């Protein structure tokens, strides 16, 4: 079974930085879309950032200029660099990959288990 393992979450003061990582158990080299979503208590899950196979970047307006998404196909990992964090960034962050190749089999619409980010004012 393919896995996405997230790490890097935690508690940080407002204005601080965190770097989230999401490591896939298979190959992401042919993945078309890799993304980070977040879900705050009582709110719907929302797109934070997305990177396509061609390198096209998309960011939520609320994080533009502060967050950066990147991918390392060789390491099978997608990152989210978060700077100038605000209390409203507090949420569980999830990584998403549209397709992963592992053991000669494709796995579609893969989600990580989530990592908590808490920004203290």
GROMACS .gro file of C-alpha atoms in nm, residues 36 49 57 59 63 65-70 79-83:
model
   16
   36UNK     CA    1  -0.072   2.080   0.021
   49UNK     CA    2  -0.037   2.529  -0.269
   57UNK     CA    3   0.265   2.687  -0.917
   59UNK     CA    4  -0.110   2.938  -0.415
   63UNK     CA    5  -0.035   3.244   0.165
   65UNK     CA    6   0.449   3.555  -0.081
   66UNK     CA    7   0.488   3.359   0.243
   67UNK     CA    8   0.469   2.990   0.144
   68UNK     CA    9   0.668   2.802  -0.119
   69UNK     CA   10   0.593   2.456  -0.254
   70UNK     CA   11   0.862   2.245  -0.418
   79UNK     CA   12   0.792   2.034   0.055
   80UNK     CA   13   0.608   2.335   0.189
   81UNK     CA   14   0.824   2.617   0.319
   82UNK     CA   15   0.617   2.842   0.542
   83UNK     CA   16   0.743   3.183   0.649
   0.00000   0.00000   0.00000
